[in-house]
PDB file of C-alpha atoms in Angstrom:
ATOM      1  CA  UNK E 293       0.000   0.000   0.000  1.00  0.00           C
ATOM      2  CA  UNK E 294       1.411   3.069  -1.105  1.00  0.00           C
ATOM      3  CA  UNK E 295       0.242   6.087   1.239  1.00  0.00           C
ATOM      4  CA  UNK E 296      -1.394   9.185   0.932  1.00  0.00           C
ATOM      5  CA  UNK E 297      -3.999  11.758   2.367  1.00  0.00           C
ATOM      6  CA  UNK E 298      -5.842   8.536   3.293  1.00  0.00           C
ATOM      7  CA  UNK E 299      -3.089   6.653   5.808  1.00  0.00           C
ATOM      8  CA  UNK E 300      -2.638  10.419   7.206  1.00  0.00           C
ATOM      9  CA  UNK E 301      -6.483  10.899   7.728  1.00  0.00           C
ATOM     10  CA  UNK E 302      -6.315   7.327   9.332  1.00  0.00           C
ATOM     11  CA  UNK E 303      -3.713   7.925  12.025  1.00  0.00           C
ATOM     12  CA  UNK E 304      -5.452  11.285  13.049  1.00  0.00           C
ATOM     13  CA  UNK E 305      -8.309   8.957  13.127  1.00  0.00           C
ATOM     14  CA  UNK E 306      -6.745   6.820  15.758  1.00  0.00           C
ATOM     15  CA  UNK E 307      -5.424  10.088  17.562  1.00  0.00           C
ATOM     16  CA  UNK E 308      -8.844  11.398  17.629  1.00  0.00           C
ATOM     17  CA  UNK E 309      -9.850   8.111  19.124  1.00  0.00           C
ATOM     18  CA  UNK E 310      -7.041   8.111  21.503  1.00  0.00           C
ATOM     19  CA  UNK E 311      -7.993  12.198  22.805  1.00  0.00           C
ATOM     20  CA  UNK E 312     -11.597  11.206  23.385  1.00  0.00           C
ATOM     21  CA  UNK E 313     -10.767   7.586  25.271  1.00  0.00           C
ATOM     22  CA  UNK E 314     -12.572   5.895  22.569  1.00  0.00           C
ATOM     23  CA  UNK E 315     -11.480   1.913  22.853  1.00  0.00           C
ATOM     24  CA  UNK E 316     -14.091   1.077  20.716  1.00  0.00           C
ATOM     25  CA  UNK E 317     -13.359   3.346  17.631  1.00  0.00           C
ATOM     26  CA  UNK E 318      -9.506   2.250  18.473  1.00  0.00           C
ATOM     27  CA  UNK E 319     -10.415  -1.267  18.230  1.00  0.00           C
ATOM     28  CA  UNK E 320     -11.999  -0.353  15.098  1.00  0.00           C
ATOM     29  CA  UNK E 321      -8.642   1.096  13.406  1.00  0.00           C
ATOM     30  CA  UNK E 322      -6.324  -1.192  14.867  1.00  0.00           C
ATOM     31  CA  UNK E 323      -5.308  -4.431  13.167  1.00  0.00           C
ATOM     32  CA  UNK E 324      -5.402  -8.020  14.832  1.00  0.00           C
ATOM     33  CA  UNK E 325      -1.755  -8.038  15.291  1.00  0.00           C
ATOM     34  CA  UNK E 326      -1.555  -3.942  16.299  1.00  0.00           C
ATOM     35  CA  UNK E 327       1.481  -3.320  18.024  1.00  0.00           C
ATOM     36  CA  UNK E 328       1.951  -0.163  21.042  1.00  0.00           C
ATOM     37  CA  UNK E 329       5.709   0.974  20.699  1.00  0.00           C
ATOM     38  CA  UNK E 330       5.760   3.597  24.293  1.00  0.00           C
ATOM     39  CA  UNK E 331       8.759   6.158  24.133  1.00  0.00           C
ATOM     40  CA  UNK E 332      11.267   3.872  26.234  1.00  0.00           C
ATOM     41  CA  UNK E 333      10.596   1.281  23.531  1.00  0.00           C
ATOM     42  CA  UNK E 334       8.419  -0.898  25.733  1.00  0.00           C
ATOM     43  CA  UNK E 335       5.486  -2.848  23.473  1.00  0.00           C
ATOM     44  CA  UNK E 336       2.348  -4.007  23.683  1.00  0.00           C
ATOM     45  CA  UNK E 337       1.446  -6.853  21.058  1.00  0.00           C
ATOM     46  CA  UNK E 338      -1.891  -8.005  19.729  1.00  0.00           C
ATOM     47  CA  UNK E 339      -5.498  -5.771  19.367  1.00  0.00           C
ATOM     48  CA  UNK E 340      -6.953  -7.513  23.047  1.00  0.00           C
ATOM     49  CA  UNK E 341      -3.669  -6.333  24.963  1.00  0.00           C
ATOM     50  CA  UNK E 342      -3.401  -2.956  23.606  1.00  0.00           C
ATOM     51  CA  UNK E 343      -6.643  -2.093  23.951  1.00  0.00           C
ATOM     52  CA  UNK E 344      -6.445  -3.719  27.594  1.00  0.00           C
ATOM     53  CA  UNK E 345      -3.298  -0.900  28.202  1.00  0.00           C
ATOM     54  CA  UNK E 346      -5.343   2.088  26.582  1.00  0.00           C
ATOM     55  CA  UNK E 347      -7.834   1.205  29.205  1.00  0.00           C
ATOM     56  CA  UNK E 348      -5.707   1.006  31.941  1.00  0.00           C
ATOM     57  CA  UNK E 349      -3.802   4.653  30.595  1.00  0.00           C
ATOM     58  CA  UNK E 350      -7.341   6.149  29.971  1.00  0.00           C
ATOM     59  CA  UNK E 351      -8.104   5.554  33.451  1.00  0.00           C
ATOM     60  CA  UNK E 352      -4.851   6.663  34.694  1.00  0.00           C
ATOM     61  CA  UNK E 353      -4.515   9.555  32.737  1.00  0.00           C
ATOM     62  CA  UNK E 354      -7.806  11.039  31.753  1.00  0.00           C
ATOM     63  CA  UNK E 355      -6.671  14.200  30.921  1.00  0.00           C
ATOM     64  CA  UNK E 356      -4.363  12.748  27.996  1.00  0.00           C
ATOM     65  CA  UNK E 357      -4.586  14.655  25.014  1.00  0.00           C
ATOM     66  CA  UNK E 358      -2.357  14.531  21.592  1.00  0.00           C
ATOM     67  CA  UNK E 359      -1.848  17.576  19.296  1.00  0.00           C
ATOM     68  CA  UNK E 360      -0.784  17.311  15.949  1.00  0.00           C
ATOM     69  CA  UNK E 361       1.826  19.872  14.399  1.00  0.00           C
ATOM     70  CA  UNK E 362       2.642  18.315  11.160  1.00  0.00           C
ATOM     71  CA  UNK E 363       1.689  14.388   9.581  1.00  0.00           C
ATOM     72  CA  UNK E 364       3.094  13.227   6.769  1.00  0.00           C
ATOM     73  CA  UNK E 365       3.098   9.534   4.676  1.00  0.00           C
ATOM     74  CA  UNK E 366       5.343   7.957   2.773  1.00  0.00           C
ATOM     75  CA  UNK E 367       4.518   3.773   1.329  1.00  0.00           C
ATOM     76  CA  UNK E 368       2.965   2.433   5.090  1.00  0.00           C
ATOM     77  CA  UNK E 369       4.563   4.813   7.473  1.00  0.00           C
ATOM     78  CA  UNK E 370       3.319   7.796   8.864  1.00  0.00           C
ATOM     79  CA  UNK E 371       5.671  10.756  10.748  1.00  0.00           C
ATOM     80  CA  UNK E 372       4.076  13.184  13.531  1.00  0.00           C
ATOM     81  CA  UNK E 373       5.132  15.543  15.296  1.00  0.00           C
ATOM     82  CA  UNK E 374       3.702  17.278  18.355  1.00  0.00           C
ATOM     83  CA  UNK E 375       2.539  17.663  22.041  1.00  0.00           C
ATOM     84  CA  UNK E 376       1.137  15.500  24.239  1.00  0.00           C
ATOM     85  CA  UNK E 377      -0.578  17.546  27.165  1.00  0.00           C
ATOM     86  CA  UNK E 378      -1.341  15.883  30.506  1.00  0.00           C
ATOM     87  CA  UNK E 379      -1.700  16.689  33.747  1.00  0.00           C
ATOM     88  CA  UNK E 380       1.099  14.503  34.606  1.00  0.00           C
ATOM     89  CA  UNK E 381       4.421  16.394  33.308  1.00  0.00           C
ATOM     90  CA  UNK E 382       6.403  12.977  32.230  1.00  0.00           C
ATOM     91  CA  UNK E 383       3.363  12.533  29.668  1.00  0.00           C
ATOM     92  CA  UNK E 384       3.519  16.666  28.408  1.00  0.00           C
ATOM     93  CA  UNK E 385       5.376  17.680  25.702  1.00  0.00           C
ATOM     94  CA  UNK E 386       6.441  17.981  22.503  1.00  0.00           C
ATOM     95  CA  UNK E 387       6.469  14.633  20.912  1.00  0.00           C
ATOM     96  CA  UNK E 388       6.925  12.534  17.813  1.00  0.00           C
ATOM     97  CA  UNK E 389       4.632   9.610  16.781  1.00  0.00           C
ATOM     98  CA  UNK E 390       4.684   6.848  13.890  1.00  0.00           C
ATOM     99  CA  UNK E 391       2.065   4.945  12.419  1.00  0.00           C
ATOM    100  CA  UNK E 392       2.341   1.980  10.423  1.00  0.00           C
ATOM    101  CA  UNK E 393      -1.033   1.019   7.710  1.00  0.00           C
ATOM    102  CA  UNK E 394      -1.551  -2.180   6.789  1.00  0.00           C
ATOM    103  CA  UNK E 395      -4.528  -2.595   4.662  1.00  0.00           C
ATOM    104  CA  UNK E 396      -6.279   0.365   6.270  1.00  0.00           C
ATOM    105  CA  UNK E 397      -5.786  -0.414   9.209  1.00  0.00           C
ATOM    106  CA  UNK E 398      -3.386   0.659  11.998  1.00  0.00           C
ATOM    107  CA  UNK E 399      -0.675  -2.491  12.699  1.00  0.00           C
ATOM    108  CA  UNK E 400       2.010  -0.176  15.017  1.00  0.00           C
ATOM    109  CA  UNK E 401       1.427   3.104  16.606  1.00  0.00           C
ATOM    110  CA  UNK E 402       5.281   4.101  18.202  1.00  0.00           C
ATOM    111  CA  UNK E 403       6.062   7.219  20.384  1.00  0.00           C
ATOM    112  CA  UNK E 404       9.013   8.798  20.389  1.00  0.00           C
ATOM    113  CA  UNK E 405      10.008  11.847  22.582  1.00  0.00           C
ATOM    114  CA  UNK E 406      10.879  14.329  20.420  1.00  0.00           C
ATOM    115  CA  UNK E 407      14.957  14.402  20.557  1.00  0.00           C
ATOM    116  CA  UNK E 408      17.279  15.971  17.029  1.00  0.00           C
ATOM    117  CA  UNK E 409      18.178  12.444  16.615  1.00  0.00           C
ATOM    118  CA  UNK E 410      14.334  10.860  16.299  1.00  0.00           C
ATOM    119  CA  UNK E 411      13.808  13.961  13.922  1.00  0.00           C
ATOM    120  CA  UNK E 412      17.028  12.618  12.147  1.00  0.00           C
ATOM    121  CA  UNK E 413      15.937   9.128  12.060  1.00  0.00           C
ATOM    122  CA  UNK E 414      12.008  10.426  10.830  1.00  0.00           C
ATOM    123  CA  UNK E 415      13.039  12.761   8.311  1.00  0.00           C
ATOM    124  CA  UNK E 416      11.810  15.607  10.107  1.00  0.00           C
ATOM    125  CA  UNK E 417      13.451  19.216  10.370  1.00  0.00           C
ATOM    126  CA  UNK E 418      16.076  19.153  13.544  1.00  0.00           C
ATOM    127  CA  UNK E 419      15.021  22.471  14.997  1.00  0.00           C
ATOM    128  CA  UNK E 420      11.742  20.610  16.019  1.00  0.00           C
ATOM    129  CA  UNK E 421       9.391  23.019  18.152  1.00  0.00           C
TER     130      UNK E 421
END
């Protein structure tokens, strides 16, 4: 699958779904095998577990939100950068995100915290925000 304004609209989807603790419409987006990638490069692996963790954060964190600066898509991958605003300063931020779409559906959402070297590694600008 070769990407384009659809695999962007799709992750801001799932990040719309995420900012309004939506499981359901997340389970909707997220393929059987979806994969959570959390900025220390912990995972979570298959659509029951992650969901299971979203809970669990949603619950923990209800004042989550994401905000999207820039999205872009290239083949299955899609490159975000941000904030994350939360209550809980660890979770606030500026941050980068990646998606990966496998027939329409989400199969790995990854954050990254938002260092010149992720921005190297993404193909993003260094000066970030």
């Amino acid at each position: 699958m070769i990407c384009d304004v659809s695999c962007r609209d799709l992750a801001a989807a799932f990040n719309e779904c995420i900012n309004r603790r939506d499981l359901q419409g997340l389970a909707e987006l997220m393929a059987d095998g979806h994969v959570f990638v959390d900025s220390a490069n912990n995972s979570v692996v298959g659509k029951a577990a992650c969901l299971s963790a979203w809970q669990g954060f949603f619950a923990a964190f209800p004042y989550y939100h994401n905000e999207f600066d820039f999205i872009s898509a290239e083949k299955r991958r899609v490159v975000i950068a941000g904030r994350s605003r939360c209550s809980d300063p660890r979770l606030a931020g500026p941050t980068l995100w990646t998606a990966i779409v496998e027939q329409s559906l989400i199969s790995e959402w990854r954050v990254l915290e938002d260092t010149p070297e992720n921005r190297i590694l993404l193909g993003l600008d260094v000066a970030g925000p």
